[in-house]
Coordinates of N, CA, C and O in Angstrom, one line a residue:
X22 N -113.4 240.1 -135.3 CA -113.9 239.7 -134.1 C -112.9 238.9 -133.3 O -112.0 238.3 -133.8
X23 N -113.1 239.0 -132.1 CA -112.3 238.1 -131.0 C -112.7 237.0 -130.8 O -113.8 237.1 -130.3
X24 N -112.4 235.6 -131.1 CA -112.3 234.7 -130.7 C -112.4 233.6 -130.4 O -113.0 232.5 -130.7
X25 N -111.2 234.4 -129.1 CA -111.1 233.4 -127.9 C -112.1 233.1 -127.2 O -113.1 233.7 -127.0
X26 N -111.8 231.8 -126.7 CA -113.4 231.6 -126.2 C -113.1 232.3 -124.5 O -112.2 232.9 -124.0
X27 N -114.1 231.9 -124.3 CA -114.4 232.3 -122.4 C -114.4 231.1 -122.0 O -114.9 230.1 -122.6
X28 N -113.8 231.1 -120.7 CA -113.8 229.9 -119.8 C -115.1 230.2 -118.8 O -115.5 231.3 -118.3
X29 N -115.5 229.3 -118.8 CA -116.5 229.3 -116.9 C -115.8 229.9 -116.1 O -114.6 230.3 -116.2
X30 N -116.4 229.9 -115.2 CA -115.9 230.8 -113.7 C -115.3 229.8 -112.9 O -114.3 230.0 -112.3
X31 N -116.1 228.5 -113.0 CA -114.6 227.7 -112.5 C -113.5 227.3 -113.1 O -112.5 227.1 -112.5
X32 N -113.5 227.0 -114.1 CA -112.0 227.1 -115.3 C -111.4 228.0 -115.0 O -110.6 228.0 -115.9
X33 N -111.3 228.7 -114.6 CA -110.5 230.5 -114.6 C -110.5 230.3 -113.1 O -109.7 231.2 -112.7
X34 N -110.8 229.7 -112.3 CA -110.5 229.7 -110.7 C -109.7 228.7 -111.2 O -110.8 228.4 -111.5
X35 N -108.8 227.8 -111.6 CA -107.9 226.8 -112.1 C -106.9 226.8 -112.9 O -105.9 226.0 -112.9
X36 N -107.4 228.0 -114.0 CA -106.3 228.7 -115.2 C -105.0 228.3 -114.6 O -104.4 227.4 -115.0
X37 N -104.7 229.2 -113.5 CA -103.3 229.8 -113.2 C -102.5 227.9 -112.9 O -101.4 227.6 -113.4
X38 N -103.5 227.0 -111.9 CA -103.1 226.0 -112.0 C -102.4 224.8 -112.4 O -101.6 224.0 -112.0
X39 N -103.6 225.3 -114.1 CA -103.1 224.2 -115.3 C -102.1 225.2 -115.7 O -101.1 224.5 -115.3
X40 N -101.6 226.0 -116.1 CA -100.6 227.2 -116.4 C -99.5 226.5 -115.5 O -98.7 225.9 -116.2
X41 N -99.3 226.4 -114.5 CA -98.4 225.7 -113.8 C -97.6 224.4 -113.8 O -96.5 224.0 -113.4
X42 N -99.0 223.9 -114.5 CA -98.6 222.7 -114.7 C -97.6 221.9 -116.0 O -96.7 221.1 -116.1
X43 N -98.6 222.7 -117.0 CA -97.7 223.0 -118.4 C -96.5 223.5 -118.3 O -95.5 222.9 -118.8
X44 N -96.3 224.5 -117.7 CA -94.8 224.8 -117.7 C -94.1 224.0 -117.1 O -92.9 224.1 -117.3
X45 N -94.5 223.1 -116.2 CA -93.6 222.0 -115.6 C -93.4 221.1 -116.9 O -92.3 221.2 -117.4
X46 N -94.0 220.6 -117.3 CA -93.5 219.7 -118.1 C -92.9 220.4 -119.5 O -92.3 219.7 -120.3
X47 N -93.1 221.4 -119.7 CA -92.1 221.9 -120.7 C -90.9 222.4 -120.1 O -90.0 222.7 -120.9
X48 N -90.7 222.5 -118.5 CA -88.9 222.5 -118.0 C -88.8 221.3 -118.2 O -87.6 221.2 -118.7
X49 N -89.4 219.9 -117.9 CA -89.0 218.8 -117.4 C -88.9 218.4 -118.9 O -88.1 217.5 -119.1
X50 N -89.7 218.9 -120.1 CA -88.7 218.5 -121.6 C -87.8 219.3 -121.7 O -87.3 219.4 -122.8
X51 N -87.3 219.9 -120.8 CA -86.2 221.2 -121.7 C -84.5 220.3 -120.8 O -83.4 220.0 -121.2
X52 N -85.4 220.3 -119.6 CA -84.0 219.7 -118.7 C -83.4 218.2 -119.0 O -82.2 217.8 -118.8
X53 N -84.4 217.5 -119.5 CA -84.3 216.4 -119.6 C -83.5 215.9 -120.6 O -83.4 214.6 -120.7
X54 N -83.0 216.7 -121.4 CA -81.7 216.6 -122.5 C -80.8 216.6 -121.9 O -80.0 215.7 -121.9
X55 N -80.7 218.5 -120.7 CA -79.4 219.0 -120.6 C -79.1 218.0 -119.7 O -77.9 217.6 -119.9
X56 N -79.9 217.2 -118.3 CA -79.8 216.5 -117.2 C -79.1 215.1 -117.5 O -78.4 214.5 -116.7
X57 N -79.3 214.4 -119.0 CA -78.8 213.1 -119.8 C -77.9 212.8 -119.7 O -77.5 213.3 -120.7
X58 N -77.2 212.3 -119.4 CA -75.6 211.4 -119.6 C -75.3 210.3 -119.7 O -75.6 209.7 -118.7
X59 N -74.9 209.6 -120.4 CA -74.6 208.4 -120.6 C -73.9 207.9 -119.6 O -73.0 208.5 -118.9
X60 N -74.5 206.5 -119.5 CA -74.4 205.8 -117.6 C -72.9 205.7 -117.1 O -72.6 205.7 -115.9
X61 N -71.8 205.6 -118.2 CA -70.7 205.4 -117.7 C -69.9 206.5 -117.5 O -68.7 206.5 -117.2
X62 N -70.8 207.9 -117.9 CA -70.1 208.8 -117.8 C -70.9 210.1 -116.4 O -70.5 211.2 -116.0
X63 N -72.2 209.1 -115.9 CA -72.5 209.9 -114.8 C -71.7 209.3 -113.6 O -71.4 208.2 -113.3
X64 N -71.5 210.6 -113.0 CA -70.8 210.5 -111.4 C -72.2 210.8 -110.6 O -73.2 211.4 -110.8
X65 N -71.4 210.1 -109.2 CA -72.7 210.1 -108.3 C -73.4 211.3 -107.7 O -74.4 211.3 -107.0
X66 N -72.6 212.2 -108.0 CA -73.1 213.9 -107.8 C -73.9 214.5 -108.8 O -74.5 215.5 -108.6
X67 N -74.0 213.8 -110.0 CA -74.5 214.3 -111.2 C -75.6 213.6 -111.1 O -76.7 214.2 -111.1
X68 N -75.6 212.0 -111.0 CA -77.4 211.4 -110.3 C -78.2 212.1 -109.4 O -79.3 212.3 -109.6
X69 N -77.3 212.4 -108.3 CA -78.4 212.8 -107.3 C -78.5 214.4 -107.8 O -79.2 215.1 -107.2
X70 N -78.0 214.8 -108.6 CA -78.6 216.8 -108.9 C -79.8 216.1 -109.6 O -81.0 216.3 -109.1
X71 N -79.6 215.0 -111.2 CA -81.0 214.9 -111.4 C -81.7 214.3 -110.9 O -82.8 214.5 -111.3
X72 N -81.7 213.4 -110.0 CA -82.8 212.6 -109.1 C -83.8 213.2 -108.7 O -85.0 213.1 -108.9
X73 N -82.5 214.6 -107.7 CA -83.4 215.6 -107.2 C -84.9 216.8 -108.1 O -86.0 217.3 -107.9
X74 N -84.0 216.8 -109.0 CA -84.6 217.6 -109.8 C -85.9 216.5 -110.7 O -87.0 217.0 -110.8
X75 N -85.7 215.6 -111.1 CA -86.6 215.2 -111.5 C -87.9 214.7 -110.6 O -89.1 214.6 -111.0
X76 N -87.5 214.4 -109.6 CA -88.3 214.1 -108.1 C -88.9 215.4 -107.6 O -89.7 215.3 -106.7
X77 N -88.7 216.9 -108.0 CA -88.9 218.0 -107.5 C -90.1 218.2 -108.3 O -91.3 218.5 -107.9
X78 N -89.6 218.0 -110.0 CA -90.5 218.7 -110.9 C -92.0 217.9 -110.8 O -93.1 218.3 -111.0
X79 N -91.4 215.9 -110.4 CA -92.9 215.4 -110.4 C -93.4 215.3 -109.4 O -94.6 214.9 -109.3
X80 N -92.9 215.6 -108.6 CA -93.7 216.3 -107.2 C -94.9 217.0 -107.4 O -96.1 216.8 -107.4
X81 N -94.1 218.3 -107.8 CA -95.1 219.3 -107.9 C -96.3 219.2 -108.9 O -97.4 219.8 -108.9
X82 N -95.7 218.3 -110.0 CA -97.3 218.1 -111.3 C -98.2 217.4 -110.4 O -99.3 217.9 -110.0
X83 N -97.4 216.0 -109.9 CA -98.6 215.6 -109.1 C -99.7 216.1 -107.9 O -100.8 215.8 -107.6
X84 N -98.9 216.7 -107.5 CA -99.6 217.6 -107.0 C -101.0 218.8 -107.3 O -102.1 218.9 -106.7
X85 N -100.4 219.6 -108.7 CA -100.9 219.8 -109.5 C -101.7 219.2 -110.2 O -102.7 220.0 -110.5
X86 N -101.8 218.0 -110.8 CA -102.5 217.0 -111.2 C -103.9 216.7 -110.2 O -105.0 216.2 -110.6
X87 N -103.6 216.9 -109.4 CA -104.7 215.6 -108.1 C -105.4 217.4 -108.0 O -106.6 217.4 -108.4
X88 N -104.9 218.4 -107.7 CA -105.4 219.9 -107.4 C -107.0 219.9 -108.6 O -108.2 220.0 -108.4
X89 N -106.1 219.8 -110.0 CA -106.9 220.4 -110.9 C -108.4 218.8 -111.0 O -109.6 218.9 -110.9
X90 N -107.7 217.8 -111.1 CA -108.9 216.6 -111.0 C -109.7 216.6 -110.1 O -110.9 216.2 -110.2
X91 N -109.1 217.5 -108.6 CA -110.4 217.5 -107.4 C -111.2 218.3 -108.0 O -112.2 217.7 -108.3
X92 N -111.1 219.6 -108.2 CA -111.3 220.4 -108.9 C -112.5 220.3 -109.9 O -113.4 221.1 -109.8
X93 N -112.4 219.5 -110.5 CA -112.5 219.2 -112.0 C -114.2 218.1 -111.3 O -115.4 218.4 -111.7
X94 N -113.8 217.0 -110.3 CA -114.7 216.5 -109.9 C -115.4 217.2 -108.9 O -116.6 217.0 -108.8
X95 N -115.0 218.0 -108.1 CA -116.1 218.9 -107.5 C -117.4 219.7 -108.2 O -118.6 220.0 -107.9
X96 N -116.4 219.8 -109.6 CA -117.6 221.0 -110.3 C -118.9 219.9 -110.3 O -119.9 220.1 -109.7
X97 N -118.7 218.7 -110.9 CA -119.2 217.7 -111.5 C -120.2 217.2 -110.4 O -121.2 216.8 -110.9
X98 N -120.1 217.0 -109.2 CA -120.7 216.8 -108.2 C -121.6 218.3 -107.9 O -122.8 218.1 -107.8
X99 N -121.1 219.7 -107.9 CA -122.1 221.3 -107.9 C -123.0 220.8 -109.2 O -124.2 220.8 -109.0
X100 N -122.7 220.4 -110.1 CA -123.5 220.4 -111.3 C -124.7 219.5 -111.1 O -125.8 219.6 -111.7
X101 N -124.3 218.5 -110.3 CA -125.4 217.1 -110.1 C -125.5 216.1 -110.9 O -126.4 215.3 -111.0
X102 N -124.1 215.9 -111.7 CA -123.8 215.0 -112.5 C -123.3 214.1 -112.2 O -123.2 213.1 -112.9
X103 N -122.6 214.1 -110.5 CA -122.1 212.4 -109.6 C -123.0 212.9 -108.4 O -123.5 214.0 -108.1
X104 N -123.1 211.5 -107.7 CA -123.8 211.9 -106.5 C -122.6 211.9 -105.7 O -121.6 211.5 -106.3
X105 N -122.4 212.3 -104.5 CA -121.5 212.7 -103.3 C -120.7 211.3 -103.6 O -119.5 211.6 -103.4
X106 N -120.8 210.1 -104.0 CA -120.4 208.6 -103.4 C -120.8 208.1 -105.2 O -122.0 207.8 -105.2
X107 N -120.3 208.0 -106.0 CA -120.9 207.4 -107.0 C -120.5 205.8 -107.2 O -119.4 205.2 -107.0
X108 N -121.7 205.1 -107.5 CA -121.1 203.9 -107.9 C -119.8 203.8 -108.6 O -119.3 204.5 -109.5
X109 N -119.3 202.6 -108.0 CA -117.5 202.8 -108.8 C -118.2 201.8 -110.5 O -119.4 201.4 -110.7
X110 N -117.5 201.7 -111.0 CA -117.3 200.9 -112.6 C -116.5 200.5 -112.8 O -115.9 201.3 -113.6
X111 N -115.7 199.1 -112.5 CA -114.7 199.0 -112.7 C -114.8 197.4 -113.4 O -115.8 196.9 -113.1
X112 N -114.0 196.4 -114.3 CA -114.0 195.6 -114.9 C -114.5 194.4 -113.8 O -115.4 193.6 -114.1
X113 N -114.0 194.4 -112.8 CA -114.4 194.0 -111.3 C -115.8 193.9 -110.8 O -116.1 193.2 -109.9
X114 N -116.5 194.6 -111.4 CA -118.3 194.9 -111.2 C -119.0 194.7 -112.0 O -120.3 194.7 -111.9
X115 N -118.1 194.5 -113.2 CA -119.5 193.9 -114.2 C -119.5 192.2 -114.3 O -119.7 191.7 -115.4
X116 N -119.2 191.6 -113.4 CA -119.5 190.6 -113.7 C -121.2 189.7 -113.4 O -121.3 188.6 -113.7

């Protein structure tokens, strides 16, 4: 027998998303060796390739990040499990 499980119908409207996002962070472990240099041996052309690149890859997670959490809290709100505005809970409120 098969299985894998099944996702919801909104998990699978998101799949491709989190799939995106995982592979970011497994280039951003893969580059993150090759991108390394020891400080007295980086020149200032070699900073700014990885600055750029590391500022590119967490760009896009975050992005990805905030996508899949809206996402994630939308369902949660269709389901009727937050109201539109939920009370916040923060260490700040229980006093």
């Amino acid at each position: 027998m098969n299985n894998i499980p099944t996702l919801p119908d909104w998990l699978q409207k998101i799949e491709s998303y989190v799939r995106q996002f995982c592979e970011l962070q497994q280039i951003e472990n893969q580059i993150a060796t090759t991108l390394r240099v020891p400080s007295t041996e980086e020149t200032a052309t070699h900073m700014a390739v990885r600055l750029a690149a590391e500022r590119e890859i967490r760009s896009r997670k975050d992005y990805l990040a905030e996508f899949i959490t809206l996402s994630v809290i939308e369902q949660f709100r269709t389901n009727g499990m937050l109201s539109k505005y939920p009370e916040l809970h923060t260490s700040r409120n229980e006093k």
